[in-house]
Amino acid sequence: MEGRELFVNSLAPMISGAIQYTIPLTIISFIGGLLLALATAMMRLSKSRLIQFPAIIFVSAIRGTPLLVQLFIIFYGLPNIGVNLDPFLSATIAFILNVGAYASEVIRASILSIPKGQWEAAYTIGMTRGTALRRIILPQAARVSVPPLSNSFISLVKDTSLASLVLVAELFRKAQEIAARTYDFLLLYVEAALIYWVICFLLSLGQAVLEKRFDRYVAR
């Protein structure tokens, strides 16, 4: 099969893998990771050491170990204690934990970057801490956190390629399967890289729109 024909014929399976697995895995993992990150950040900001400690250990453990090792522990290791998860769920859990740990530090730093005067102003008009956080602090912190969180989202798209190692039939797994049959590894891996590049480029455009939308929440 000629290179051009192989490139065209392999495009559909790779895009299918991206639509069926890569994109859903990215979206689900990022949303779940953000929820975990917000809870973890709130625990880190708590004045109680008993509440802080589990969050500190969680962040340290996830950030201090490779994502690939975490994937292998969940998919290949947990069955040793009777916990069997399908490939997609295993990858999702691993990515949620990873995003949660890294994004929690971004959210925590963003909240801490808001001037204390914003808190004091909220308390002056009778807001509780929870109301001030929800209506005053978080909207401003969201704008600060958009660039790093967007970068995390784009990185997550690329990290989903690791899910191929736990048998998730995502974009890169499709490239590997086709390459194993045709032995044209260079062409197919470059093609997979181009698809990842296009996805990430489109996301970067969305990032710019999101930053502009949140700009109105910045304290001047």
PDB file of C-alpha atoms in Angstrom:
ATOM      1  CA  MET A   1       0.000   0.000   0.000  1.00  0.00           C
ATOM      2  CA  GLU A   2       1.424   3.378  -0.998  1.00  0.00           C
ATOM      3  CA  GLY A   3       2.061   6.013   1.630  1.00  0.00           C
ATOM      4  CA  ARG A   4      -0.646   8.369   0.418  1.00  0.00           C
ATOM      5  CA  GLU A   5      -3.262   5.615   0.275  1.00  0.00           C
ATOM      6  CA  LEU A   6      -2.277   4.359   3.729  1.00  0.00           C
ATOM      7  CA  PHE A   7      -2.464   7.884   5.122  1.00  0.00           C
ATOM      8  CA  VAL A   8      -6.003   8.381   3.763  1.00  0.00           C
ATOM      9  CA  ASN A   9      -7.265   4.924   4.739  1.00  0.00           C
ATOM     10  CA  SER A  10      -5.928   5.166   8.289  1.00  0.00           C
ATOM     11  CA  LEU A  11      -7.421   8.612   8.873  1.00  0.00           C
ATOM     12  CA  ALA A  12     -10.955   7.351   9.540  1.00  0.00           C
ATOM     13  CA  PRO A  13      -9.993   4.733  12.182  1.00  0.00           C
ATOM     14  CA  MET A  14      -7.788   7.238  14.016  1.00  0.00           C
ATOM     15  CA  ILE A  15     -10.430   9.962  14.021  1.00  0.00           C
ATOM     16  CA  SER A  16     -12.959   7.373  15.150  1.00  0.00           C
ATOM     17  CA  GLY A  17     -10.670   6.452  18.038  1.00  0.00           C
ATOM     18  CA  ALA A  18     -10.356  10.123  18.911  1.00  0.00           C
ATOM     19  CA  ILE A  19     -14.116  10.696  18.861  1.00  0.00           C
ATOM     20  CA  GLN A  20     -15.057   7.505  20.703  1.00  0.00           C
ATOM     21  CA  TYR A  21     -12.309   7.436  23.309  1.00  0.00           C
ATOM     22  CA  THR A  22      -9.728  10.239  23.283  1.00  0.00           C
ATOM     23  CA  ILE A  23     -12.139  13.179  23.478  1.00  0.00           C
ATOM     24  CA  PRO A  24     -14.639  11.591  25.926  1.00  0.00           C
ATOM     25  CA  LEU A  25     -11.770  10.392  28.119  1.00  0.00           C
ATOM     26  CA  THR A  26     -10.311  13.896  28.137  1.00  0.00           C
ATOM     27  CA  ILE A  27     -13.597  15.665  28.914  1.00  0.00           C
ATOM     28  CA  ILE A  28     -14.774  13.246  31.613  1.00  0.00           C
ATOM     29  CA  SER A  29     -11.362  13.147  33.269  1.00  0.00           C
ATOM     30  CA  PHE A  30     -10.963  16.916  33.221  1.00  0.00           C
ATOM     31  CA  ILE A  31     -14.411  17.637  34.658  1.00  0.00           C
ATOM     32  CA  GLY A  32     -13.984  14.984  37.337  1.00  0.00           C
ATOM     33  CA  GLY A  33     -10.464  16.223  38.011  1.00  0.00           C
ATOM     34  CA  LEU A  34     -11.642  19.832  38.412  1.00  0.00           C
ATOM     35  CA  LEU A  35     -14.286  18.807  40.950  1.00  0.00           C
ATOM     36  CA  LEU A  36     -11.674  16.834  42.866  1.00  0.00           C
ATOM     37  CA  ALA A  37      -9.228  19.731  42.539  1.00  0.00           C
ATOM     38  CA  LEU A  38     -11.714  22.244  43.943  1.00  0.00           C
ATOM     39  CA  ALA A  39     -12.450  20.013  46.941  1.00  0.00           C
ATOM     40  CA  THR A  40      -8.741  19.412  47.496  1.00  0.00           C
ATOM     41  CA  ALA A  41      -7.937  23.120  47.226  1.00  0.00           C
ATOM     42  CA  MET A  42     -10.626  23.960  49.781  1.00  0.00           C
ATOM     43  CA  MET A  43      -9.160  21.347  52.125  1.00  0.00           C
ATOM     44  CA  ARG A  44      -5.684  22.831  51.657  1.00  0.00           C
ATOM     45  CA  LEU A  45      -7.047  26.281  52.496  1.00  0.00           C
ATOM     46  CA  SER A  46      -8.786  25.049  55.639  1.00  0.00           C
ATOM     47  CA  LYS A  47      -7.467  26.276  58.982  1.00  0.00           C
ATOM     48  CA  SER A  48      -7.774  22.758  60.398  1.00  0.00           C
ATOM     49  CA  ARG A  49      -4.647  20.625  60.063  1.00  0.00           C
ATOM     50  CA  LEU A  50      -6.770  17.479  60.218  1.00  0.00           C
ATOM     51  CA  ILE A  51      -8.530  18.599  57.046  1.00  0.00           C
ATOM     52  CA  GLN A  52      -5.346  19.842  55.384  1.00  0.00           C
ATOM     53  CA  PHE A  53      -3.303  16.695  55.977  1.00  0.00           C
ATOM     54  CA  PRO A  54      -5.175  14.220  53.696  1.00  0.00           C
ATOM     55  CA  ALA A  55      -5.146  16.770  50.870  1.00  0.00           C
ATOM     56  CA  ILE A  56      -1.417  17.387  51.291  1.00  0.00           C
ATOM     57  CA  ILE A  57      -0.666  13.646  51.204  1.00  0.00           C
ATOM     58  CA  PHE A  58      -2.900  13.130  48.154  1.00  0.00           C
ATOM     59  CA  VAL A  59      -1.265  15.941  46.174  1.00  0.00           C
ATOM     60  CA  SER A  60       2.224  14.833  47.161  1.00  0.00           C
ATOM     61  CA  ALA A  61       1.579  11.187  46.245  1.00  0.00           C
ATOM     62  CA  ILE A  62       0.067  11.915  42.827  1.00  0.00           C
ATOM     63  CA  ARG A  63       2.574  14.599  41.859  1.00  0.00           C
ATOM     64  CA  GLY A  64       5.463  12.469  43.097  1.00  0.00           C
ATOM     65  CA  THR A  65       4.702   9.379  41.000  1.00  0.00           C
ATOM     66  CA  PRO A  66       4.563   8.935  37.206  1.00  0.00           C
ATOM     67  CA  LEU A  67       1.155   8.882  35.544  1.00  0.00           C
ATOM     68  CA  LEU A  68       2.109   5.697  33.707  1.00  0.00           C
ATOM     69  CA  VAL A  69       2.820   3.932  37.007  1.00  0.00           C
ATOM     70  CA  GLN A  70      -0.548   5.107  38.359  1.00  0.00           C
ATOM     71  CA  LEU A  71      -2.287   3.694  35.285  1.00  0.00           C
ATOM     72  CA  PHE A  72      -0.547   0.356  35.705  1.00  0.00           C
ATOM     73  CA  ILE A  73      -1.369   0.178  39.417  1.00  0.00           C
ATOM     74  CA  ILE A  74      -5.063   0.748  38.751  1.00  0.00           C
ATOM     75  CA  PHE A  75      -5.421  -1.518  35.703  1.00  0.00           C
ATOM     76  CA  TYR A  76      -2.858  -4.268  36.301  1.00  0.00           C
ATOM     77  CA  GLY A  77      -2.298  -4.005  40.051  1.00  0.00           C
ATOM     78  CA  LEU A  78      -5.782  -3.766  41.563  1.00  0.00           C
ATOM     79  CA  PRO A  79      -6.895  -7.141  40.135  1.00  0.00           C
ATOM     80  CA  ASN A  80      -4.426  -8.726  42.582  1.00  0.00           C
ATOM     81  CA  ILE A  81      -6.736  -7.643  45.399  1.00  0.00           C
ATOM     82  CA  GLY A  82      -9.905  -8.536  43.536  1.00  0.00           C
ATOM     83  CA  VAL A  83     -10.686  -5.144  41.971  1.00  0.00           C
ATOM     84  CA  ASN A  84     -11.159  -5.534  38.224  1.00  0.00           C
ATOM     85  CA  LEU A  85     -11.882  -2.415  36.185  1.00  0.00           C
ATOM     86  CA  ASP A  86     -12.348  -2.124  32.447  1.00  0.00           C
ATOM     87  CA  PRO A  87      -9.670  -0.211  30.507  1.00  0.00           C
ATOM     88  CA  PHE A  88     -11.662   2.995  29.972  1.00  0.00           C
ATOM     89  CA  LEU A  89     -12.705   3.271  33.624  1.00  0.00           C
ATOM     90  CA  SER A  90      -9.165   2.537  34.800  1.00  0.00           C
ATOM     91  CA  ALA A  91      -7.752   5.272  32.582  1.00  0.00           C
ATOM     92  CA  THR A  92     -10.473   7.701  33.644  1.00  0.00           C
ATOM     93  CA  ILE A  93      -9.765   7.180  37.345  1.00  0.00           C
ATOM     94  CA  ALA A  94      -6.029   7.616  36.835  1.00  0.00           C
ATOM     95  CA  PHE A  95      -6.474  10.827  34.833  1.00  0.00           C
ATOM     96  CA  ILE A  96      -9.009  12.252  37.304  1.00  0.00           C
ATOM     97  CA  LEU A  97      -6.589  11.709  40.175  1.00  0.00           C
ATOM     98  CA  ASN A  98      -3.756  13.253  38.185  1.00  0.00           C
ATOM     99  CA  VAL A  99      -5.736  16.309  37.091  1.00  0.00           C
ATOM    100  CA  GLY A 100      -7.165  16.695  40.590  1.00  0.00           C
ATOM    101  CA  ALA A 101      -3.748  16.855  42.206  1.00  0.00           C
ATOM    102  CA  TYR A 102      -2.170  19.306  39.768  1.00  0.00           C
ATOM    103  CA  ALA A 103      -5.227  21.509  39.248  1.00  0.00           C
ATOM    104  CA  SER A 104      -5.817  21.795  43.008  1.00  0.00           C
ATOM    105  CA  GLU A 105      -2.555  23.703  43.352  1.00  0.00           C
ATOM    106  CA  VAL A 106      -3.536  26.000  40.480  1.00  0.00           C
ATOM    107  CA  ILE A 107      -6.912  26.716  42.072  1.00  0.00           C
ATOM    108  CA  ARG A 108      -5.410  27.211  45.520  1.00  0.00           C
ATOM    109  CA  ALA A 109      -2.794  29.629  44.185  1.00  0.00           C
ATOM    110  CA  SER A 110      -5.455  31.503  42.197  1.00  0.00           C
ATOM    111  CA  ILE A 111      -7.627  31.969  45.287  1.00  0.00           C
ATOM    112  CA  LEU A 112      -4.648  33.115  47.345  1.00  0.00           C
ATOM    113  CA  SER A 113      -3.751  35.638  44.630  1.00  0.00           C
ATOM    114  CA  ILE A 114      -7.006  37.561  45.151  1.00  0.00           C
ATOM    115  CA  PRO A 115      -6.355  40.627  47.365  1.00  0.00           C
ATOM    116  CA  LYS A 116      -7.587  40.317  50.948  1.00  0.00           C
ATOM    117  CA  GLY A 117      -9.484  43.547  50.418  1.00  0.00           C
ATOM    118  CA  GLN A 118     -11.945  41.593  48.274  1.00  0.00           C
ATOM    119  CA  TRP A 119     -12.768  39.355  51.224  1.00  0.00           C
ATOM    120  CA  GLU A 120     -13.075  42.335  53.562  1.00  0.00           C
ATOM    121  CA  ALA A 121     -15.375  44.164  51.160  1.00  0.00           C
ATOM    122  CA  ALA A 122     -17.611  41.102  50.922  1.00  0.00           C
ATOM    123  CA  TYR A 123     -17.795  40.755  54.697  1.00  0.00           C
ATOM    124  CA  THR A 124     -18.591  44.471  54.999  1.00  0.00           C
ATOM    125  CA  ILE A 125     -21.788  44.074  52.972  1.00  0.00           C
ATOM    126  CA  GLY A 126     -22.848  41.092  55.046  1.00  0.00           C
ATOM    127  CA  MET A 127     -21.712  38.148  52.970  1.00  0.00           C
ATOM    128  CA  THR A 128     -20.740  34.896  54.641  1.00  0.00           C
ATOM    129  CA  ARG A 129     -17.423  33.242  53.773  1.00  0.00           C
ATOM    130  CA  GLY A 130     -19.185  30.766  51.486  1.00  0.00           C
ATOM    131  CA  THR A 131     -21.139  33.456  49.673  1.00  0.00           C
ATOM    132  CA  ALA A 132     -18.055  35.646  49.311  1.00  0.00           C
ATOM    133  CA  LEU A 133     -16.113  32.719  47.931  1.00  0.00           C
ATOM    134  CA  ARG A 134     -18.818  31.820  45.416  1.00  0.00           C
ATOM    135  CA  ARG A 135     -19.804  35.297  44.227  1.00  0.00           C
ATOM    136  CA  ILE A 136     -16.657  37.384  44.643  1.00  0.00           C
ATOM    137  CA  ILE A 137     -13.496  35.301  44.983  1.00  0.00           C
ATOM    138  CA  LEU A 138     -14.026  32.317  42.694  1.00  0.00           C
ATOM    139  CA  PRO A 139     -15.070  34.374  39.612  1.00  0.00           C
ATOM    140  CA  GLN A 140     -11.844  36.376  39.911  1.00  0.00           C
ATOM    141  CA  ALA A 141      -9.781  33.280  40.702  1.00  0.00           C
ATOM    142  CA  ALA A 142     -11.304  31.550  37.677  1.00  0.00           C
ATOM    143  CA  ARG A 143      -9.869  34.186  35.359  1.00  0.00           C
ATOM    144  CA  VAL A 144      -6.435  33.812  36.940  1.00  0.00           C
ATOM    145  CA  SER A 145      -6.577  30.041  36.649  1.00  0.00           C
ATOM    146  CA  VAL A 146      -7.832  29.841  33.052  1.00  0.00           C
ATOM    147  CA  PRO A 147      -4.394  29.832  31.329  1.00  0.00           C
ATOM    148  CA  PRO A 148      -2.781  27.129  33.514  1.00  0.00           C
ATOM    149  CA  LEU A 149      -5.930  25.011  33.612  1.00  0.00           C
ATOM    150  CA  SER A 150      -6.307  25.313  29.845  1.00  0.00           C
ATOM    151  CA  ASN A 151      -2.723  24.148  29.469  1.00  0.00           C
ATOM    152  CA  SER A 152      -3.542  21.212  31.747  1.00  0.00           C
ATOM    153  CA  PHE A 153      -6.515  20.358  29.549  1.00  0.00           C
ATOM    154  CA  ILE A 154      -4.379  20.428  26.416  1.00  0.00           C
ATOM    155  CA  SER A 155      -1.727  18.311  28.132  1.00  0.00           C
ATOM    156  CA  LEU A 156      -4.430  15.851  29.154  1.00  0.00           C
ATOM    157  CA  VAL A 157      -5.403  15.390  25.501  1.00  0.00           C
ATOM    158  CA  LYS A 158      -1.838  14.280  24.804  1.00  0.00           C
ATOM    159  CA  ASP A 159      -1.594  12.204  27.987  1.00  0.00           C
ATOM    160  CA  THR A 160      -4.579  10.106  26.902  1.00  0.00           C
ATOM    161  CA  SER A 161      -2.186   8.390  24.500  1.00  0.00           C
ATOM    162  CA  LEU A 162      -0.884   6.541  27.578  1.00  0.00           C
ATOM    163  CA  ALA A 163      -4.287   4.859  27.829  1.00  0.00           C
ATOM    164  CA  SER A 164      -3.231   2.764  24.829  1.00  0.00           C
ATOM    165  CA  LEU A 165      -0.971   0.859  27.237  1.00  0.00           C
ATOM    166  CA  VAL A 166      -4.009  -0.301  29.210  1.00  0.00           C
ATOM    167  CA  LEU A 167      -5.836  -1.381  26.045  1.00  0.00           C
ATOM    168  CA  VAL A 168      -8.086   1.653  25.503  1.00  0.00           C
ATOM    169  CA  ALA A 169      -8.736   1.852  21.758  1.00  0.00           C
ATOM    170  CA  GLU A 170      -8.083   5.587  21.529  1.00  0.00           C
ATOM    171  CA  LEU A 171      -6.364   7.513  18.747  1.00  0.00           C
ATOM    172  CA  PHE A 172      -2.799   6.330  19.342  1.00  0.00           C
ATOM    173  CA  ARG A 173      -3.895   2.729  19.951  1.00  0.00           C
ATOM    174  CA  LYS A 174      -5.510   2.758  16.501  1.00  0.00           C
ATOM    175  CA  ALA A 175      -2.249   4.044  15.022  1.00  0.00           C
ATOM    176  CA  GLN A 176      -0.347   1.234  16.745  1.00  0.00           C
ATOM    177  CA  GLU A 177      -2.761  -1.408  15.474  1.00  0.00           C
ATOM    178  CA  ILE A 178      -2.512  -0.195  11.874  1.00  0.00           C
ATOM    179  CA  ALA A 179       1.269   0.158  12.117  1.00  0.00           C
ATOM    180  CA  ALA A 180       1.564  -3.411  13.418  1.00  0.00           C
ATOM    181  CA  ARG A 181      -0.155  -4.643  10.238  1.00  0.00           C
ATOM    182  CA  THR A 182       1.572  -2.404   7.695  1.00  0.00           C
ATOM    183  CA  TYR A 183       4.982  -1.861   9.375  1.00  0.00           C
ATOM    184  CA  ASP A 184       4.875   1.780   8.273  1.00  0.00           C
ATOM    185  CA  PHE A 185       5.449   3.133  11.763  1.00  0.00           C
ATOM    186  CA  LEU A 186       6.866   6.530  10.802  1.00  0.00           C
ATOM    187  CA  LEU A 187       3.976   7.585   8.574  1.00  0.00           C
ATOM    188  CA  LEU A 188       1.266   6.431  10.977  1.00  0.00           C
ATOM    189  CA  TYR A 189       2.842   7.890  14.078  1.00  0.00           C
ATOM    190  CA  VAL A 190       3.386  11.212  12.317  1.00  0.00           C
ATOM    191  CA  GLU A 191      -0.252  11.095  11.197  1.00  0.00           C
ATOM    192  CA  ALA A 192      -1.360  10.488  14.800  1.00  0.00           C
ATOM    193  CA  ALA A 193       0.824  13.388  15.935  1.00  0.00           C
ATOM    194  CA  LEU A 194      -0.800  15.677  13.357  1.00  0.00           C
ATOM    195  CA  ILE A 195      -4.282  14.766  14.598  1.00  0.00           C
ATOM    196  CA  TYR A 196      -3.249  15.495  18.191  1.00  0.00           C
ATOM    197  CA  TRP A 197      -1.762  18.775  16.989  1.00  0.00           C
ATOM    198  CA  VAL A 198      -4.995  19.829  15.255  1.00  0.00           C
ATOM    199  CA  ILE A 199      -7.057  19.002  18.354  1.00  0.00           C
ATOM    200  CA  CYS A 200      -4.704  20.950  20.614  1.00  0.00           C
ATOM    201  CA  PHE A 201      -4.620  23.898  18.203  1.00  0.00           C
ATOM    202  CA  LEU A 202      -8.415  24.135  18.222  1.00  0.00           C
ATOM    203  CA  LEU A 203      -8.402  23.956  22.014  1.00  0.00           C
ATOM    204  CA  SER A 204      -5.859  26.777  22.178  1.00  0.00           C
ATOM    205  CA  LEU A 205      -8.257  28.938  20.154  1.00  0.00           C
ATOM    206  CA  GLY A 206     -10.993  28.114  22.643  1.00  0.00           C
ATOM    207  CA  GLN A 207      -8.635  29.045  25.452  1.00  0.00           C
ATOM    208  CA  ALA A 208      -8.207  32.533  24.017  1.00  0.00           C
ATOM    209  CA  VAL A 209     -11.990  33.014  23.834  1.00  0.00           C
ATOM    210  CA  LEU A 210     -12.411  31.798  27.413  1.00  0.00           C
ATOM    211  CA  GLU A 211      -9.712  34.124  28.718  1.00  0.00           C
ATOM    212  CA  LYS A 212     -11.417  37.079  27.035  1.00  0.00           C
ATOM    213  CA  ARG A 213     -14.778  36.076  28.519  1.00  0.00           C
ATOM    214  CA  PHE A 214     -13.395  35.883  32.052  1.00  0.00           C
ATOM    215  CA  ASP A 215     -11.425  39.120  31.734  1.00  0.00           C
ATOM    216  CA  ARG A 216     -14.357  41.118  33.106  1.00  0.00           C
ATOM    217  CA  TYR A 217     -13.926  39.422  36.505  1.00  0.00           C
ATOM    218  CA  VAL A 218     -10.419  40.726  37.004  1.00  0.00           C
ATOM    219  CA  ALA A 219     -10.046  43.203  39.849  1.00  0.00           C
ATOM    220  CA  ARG A 220      -8.560  46.428  38.480  1.00  0.00           C
TER     221      ARG A 220
END
